Structures are given as C-alpha cells and as structure tokens.
Amino acid sequence: MSSNIIASIQPAKERLVNLLLEINSVELKSPEPDATIEQQEILYTMRNRTLEDKLRRIQLCIKTLQSLSDDWLKYTRTITSMKKKEEEKAFEVITVGETGIYQILQQGNEAIITLIMDKEDVEQ
C-alpha cells in the first residue's frame, strides 16, 4: 500500500519542481513606452493569465501531494508497529533533504505568495 502511495507522490513532486523552475524563468515584461493603451491592456491580460495559470497548477500539485501524504499517515495508523518502522523508512526517502516533498511543498507555498503578489501588481 505505501509503495503505491510513494509511487503516486513522485509524478506530482516532479511536476511541482518543474513548475517552480518555470516560474523562476518567467519574465514579466513592462509595456513599451510608446505602446498604445490597447497594447498595454493585452500585455497585462496575458501576464495575468500566465500568473493565474501557474498559480492554479502549483496549487493543484500541492493539494495532490498533501492528500497523498495524508493517505500515507492514515495508512501507517492501521499497521503494526514493526511494519510501521519499515514503512517509515521507505517514506523517509522521499521526505528528507532539499528534494524532499516537505521542502518542495514549502517552496510551492512560497511561490504561491509571490504569484499572488505579482498578480495583484498586474491588476492595479
């Protein structure tokens, strides 16, 4: 059971990592000084859509990872203590370190804050 949960975590984790890399490479360009109002509106609309898209995708990945983590915790409450130690060791591999899911979730939550702030700036 836990191997299924761990296997399910990996794709969502990889997707979140890729989204975080995408966000770091997104350039929010300012309109050209001689751009018309219509051109500026188009630029801001596109920027807003990009930010909203990234925001929703990150939220989806975070929700998926949190749900899978909760499933794993529920599962460990139903097994014997001997089996639980084995399962905890297996789960520790994906949770510890810079690439662990808890670190990635934290980075995702920080990215959400940044995206919301950027989106609010665009909407002003």
mmCIF file of C-alpha atoms in Angstrom:
data_model
loop_
_atom_site.group_PDB
_atom_site.id
_atom_site.type_symbol
_atom_site.label_atom_id
_atom_site.label_comp_id
_atom_site.label_asym_id
_atom_site.label_seq_id
_atom_site.Cartn_x
_atom_site.Cartn_y
_atom_site.Cartn_z
ATOM 1 C CA MET A 1 0.000 0.000 0.000
ATOM 2 C CA SER A 2 2.665 2.517 0.960
ATOM 3 C CA SER A 3 4.659 1.699 -2.173
ATOM 4 C CA ASN A 4 1.597 2.729 -4.211
ATOM 5 C CA ILE A 5 1.347 5.988 -2.288
ATOM 6 C CA ILE A 6 5.064 6.673 -2.682
ATOM 7 C CA ALA A 7 4.860 5.884 -6.409
ATOM 8 C CA SER A 8 1.926 8.294 -6.725
ATOM 9 C CA ILE A 9 3.847 11.066 -4.998
ATOM 10 C CA GLN A 10 6.752 11.084 -7.448
ATOM 11 C CA PRO A 11 4.927 12.427 -10.553
ATOM 12 C CA ALA A 12 3.221 15.218 -8.588
ATOM 13 C CA LYS A 13 6.509 16.115 -6.924
ATOM 14 C CA GLU A 14 8.314 16.236 -10.283
ATOM 15 C CA ARG A 15 5.540 18.371 -11.772
ATOM 16 C CA LEU A 16 5.755 20.812 -8.869
ATOM 17 C CA VAL A 17 9.542 21.040 -9.201
ATOM 18 C CA ASN A 18 9.174 21.730 -12.943
ATOM 19 C CA LEU A 19 6.548 24.402 -12.290
ATOM 20 C CA LEU A 20 8.830 26.076 -9.761
ATOM 21 C CA LEU A 21 11.615 26.113 -12.347
ATOM 22 C CA GLU A 22 9.222 27.590 -14.929
ATOM 23 C CA ILE A 23 8.189 30.333 -12.535
ATOM 24 C CA ASN A 24 11.794 31.275 -11.900
ATOM 25 C CA SER A 25 12.317 31.702 -15.635
ATOM 26 C CA VAL A 26 9.138 33.716 -16.329
ATOM 27 C CA GLU A 27 9.911 37.279 -17.342
ATOM 28 C CA LEU A 28 7.219 39.828 -16.648
ATOM 29 C CA LYS A 29 7.915 42.462 -19.255
ATOM 30 C CA SER A 30 6.734 46.019 -18.915
ATOM 31 C CA PRO A 31 4.939 47.553 -21.870
ATOM 32 C CA GLU A 32 6.991 49.582 -24.295
ATOM 33 C CA PRO A 33 6.877 53.319 -23.543
ATOM 34 C CA ASP A 34 5.238 54.030 -26.885
ATOM 35 C CA ALA A 35 2.681 51.181 -26.609
ATOM 36 C CA THR A 36 -0.948 52.073 -27.071
ATOM 37 C CA ILE A 37 -3.445 51.593 -24.261
ATOM 38 C CA GLU A 38 -4.858 48.609 -26.137
ATOM 39 C CA GLN A 39 -1.400 47.020 -26.429
ATOM 40 C CA GLN A 40 -0.796 47.611 -22.721
ATOM 41 C CA GLU A 41 -4.133 46.000 -21.853
ATOM 42 C CA ILE A 42 -3.276 42.971 -23.977
ATOM 43 C CA LEU A 43 0.120 42.639 -22.287
ATOM 44 C CA TYR A 44 -1.374 42.913 -18.801
ATOM 45 C CA THR A 45 -4.148 40.445 -19.655
ATOM 46 C CA MET A 46 -1.599 37.930 -20.942
ATOM 47 C CA ARG A 47 0.587 38.456 -17.883
ATOM 48 C CA ASN A 48 -2.396 37.988 -15.582
ATOM 49 C CA ARG A 49 -3.402 34.769 -17.360
ATOM 50 C CA THR A 50 0.128 33.409 -17.146
ATOM 51 C CA LEU A 51 0.316 34.128 -13.433
ATOM 52 C CA GLU A 52 -3.139 32.664 -12.799
ATOM 53 C CA ASP A 53 -2.254 29.530 -14.780
ATOM 54 C CA LYS A 54 0.958 28.935 -12.829
ATOM 55 C CA LEU A 55 -0.787 29.687 -9.550
ATOM 56 C CA ARG A 56 -3.554 27.147 -10.173
ATOM 57 C CA ARG A 57 -1.157 24.464 -11.356
ATOM 58 C CA ILE A 58 1.046 24.866 -8.285
ATOM 59 C CA GLN A 59 -1.992 24.765 -6.015
ATOM 60 C CA LEU A 60 -3.128 21.549 -7.715
ATOM 61 C CA CYS A 61 0.262 19.883 -7.206
ATOM 62 C CA ILE A 62 0.403 20.978 -3.575
ATOM 63 C CA LYS A 63 -3.115 19.698 -2.943
ATOM 64 C CA THR A 64 -2.227 16.347 -4.534
ATOM 65 C CA LEU A 65 0.970 15.969 -2.508
ATOM 66 C CA GLN A 66 -0.749 16.912 0.738
ATOM 67 C CA SER A 67 -3.562 14.455 0.051
ATOM 68 C CA LEU A 68 -1.114 11.631 -0.673
ATOM 69 C CA SER A 69 0.855 12.475 2.464
ATOM 70 C CA ASP A 70 -2.379 12.347 4.474
ATOM 71 C CA ASP A 71 -3.217 8.974 2.891
ATOM 72 C CA TRP A 72 0.168 7.652 3.956
ATOM 73 C CA LEU A 73 -0.330 8.887 7.527
ATOM 74 C CA LYS A 74 -3.766 7.230 7.687
ATOM 75 C CA TYR A 75 -2.272 4.020 6.356
ATOM 76 C CA THR A 76 0.510 3.966 8.964
ATOM 77 C CA ARG A 77 -2.077 4.234 11.729
ATOM 78 C CA THR A 78 -3.605 0.927 10.627
ATOM 79 C CA ILE A 79 -0.466 -1.246 10.590
ATOM 80 C CA THR A 80 1.601 -2.939 13.291
ATOM 81 C CA SER A 81 4.492 -1.083 14.864
ATOM 82 C CA MET A 82 7.068 -3.439 13.288
ATOM 83 C CA LYS A 83 5.645 -2.890 9.817
ATOM 84 C CA LYS A 84 5.288 0.823 10.578
ATOM 85 C CA LYS A 85 9.051 1.208 11.091
ATOM 86 C CA GLU A 86 9.701 -0.347 7.673
ATOM 87 C CA GLU A 87 7.124 1.894 6.032
ATOM 88 C CA GLU A 88 8.523 4.999 7.724
ATOM 89 C CA LYS A 89 11.986 4.190 6.361
ATOM 90 C CA ALA A 90 10.575 3.869 2.853
ATOM 91 C CA PHE A 91 8.653 7.129 3.186
ATOM 92 C CA GLU A 92 11.640 8.960 4.682
ATOM 93 C CA VAL A 93 13.492 8.614 1.378
ATOM 94 C CA ILE A 94 11.043 10.960 -0.346
ATOM 95 C CA THR A 95 10.601 13.386 2.539
ATOM 96 C CA VAL A 96 14.136 14.209 3.669
ATOM 97 C CA GLY A 97 16.525 16.784 2.254
ATOM 98 C CA GLU A 98 16.410 19.565 -0.297
ATOM 99 C CA THR A 99 14.391 17.428 -2.709
ATOM 100 C CA GLY A 100 12.045 16.006 -0.081
ATOM 101 C CA ILE A 101 8.348 16.636 -0.515
ATOM 102 C CA TYR A 102 8.093 18.819 2.569
ATOM 103 C CA GLN A 103 10.825 21.127 1.266
ATOM 104 C CA ILE A 104 9.215 21.181 -2.182
ATOM 105 C CA LEU A 105 5.796 21.907 -0.643
ATOM 106 C CA GLN A 106 7.302 24.830 1.253
ATOM 107 C CA GLN A 107 8.842 26.186 -1.941
ATOM 108 C CA GLY A 108 5.496 25.765 -3.676
ATOM 109 C CA ASN A 109 3.688 27.699 -0.954
ATOM 110 C CA GLU A 110 6.275 30.476 -1.172
ATOM 111 C CA ALA A 111 5.814 30.570 -4.958
ATOM 112 C CA ILE A 112 2.059 30.945 -4.445
ATOM 113 C CA ILE A 113 2.662 34.005 -2.275
ATOM 114 C CA THR A 114 4.942 35.517 -4.917
ATOM 115 C CA LEU A 115 2.489 34.784 -7.740
ATOM 116 C CA ILE A 116 -0.412 36.304 -5.821
ATOM 117 C CA MET A 117 1.611 39.441 -5.145
ATOM 118 C CA ASP A 118 2.684 39.674 -8.806
ATOM 119 C CA LYS A 119 -0.908 39.143 -9.910
ATOM 120 C CA GLU A 120 -2.119 41.902 -7.582
ATOM 121 C CA ASP A 121 0.528 44.234 -9.033
ATOM 122 C CA VAL A 122 -0.714 43.497 -12.555
ATOM 123 C CA GLU A 123 -4.326 44.122 -11.573
ATOM 124 C CA GLN A 124 -3.580 47.579 -10.178
#
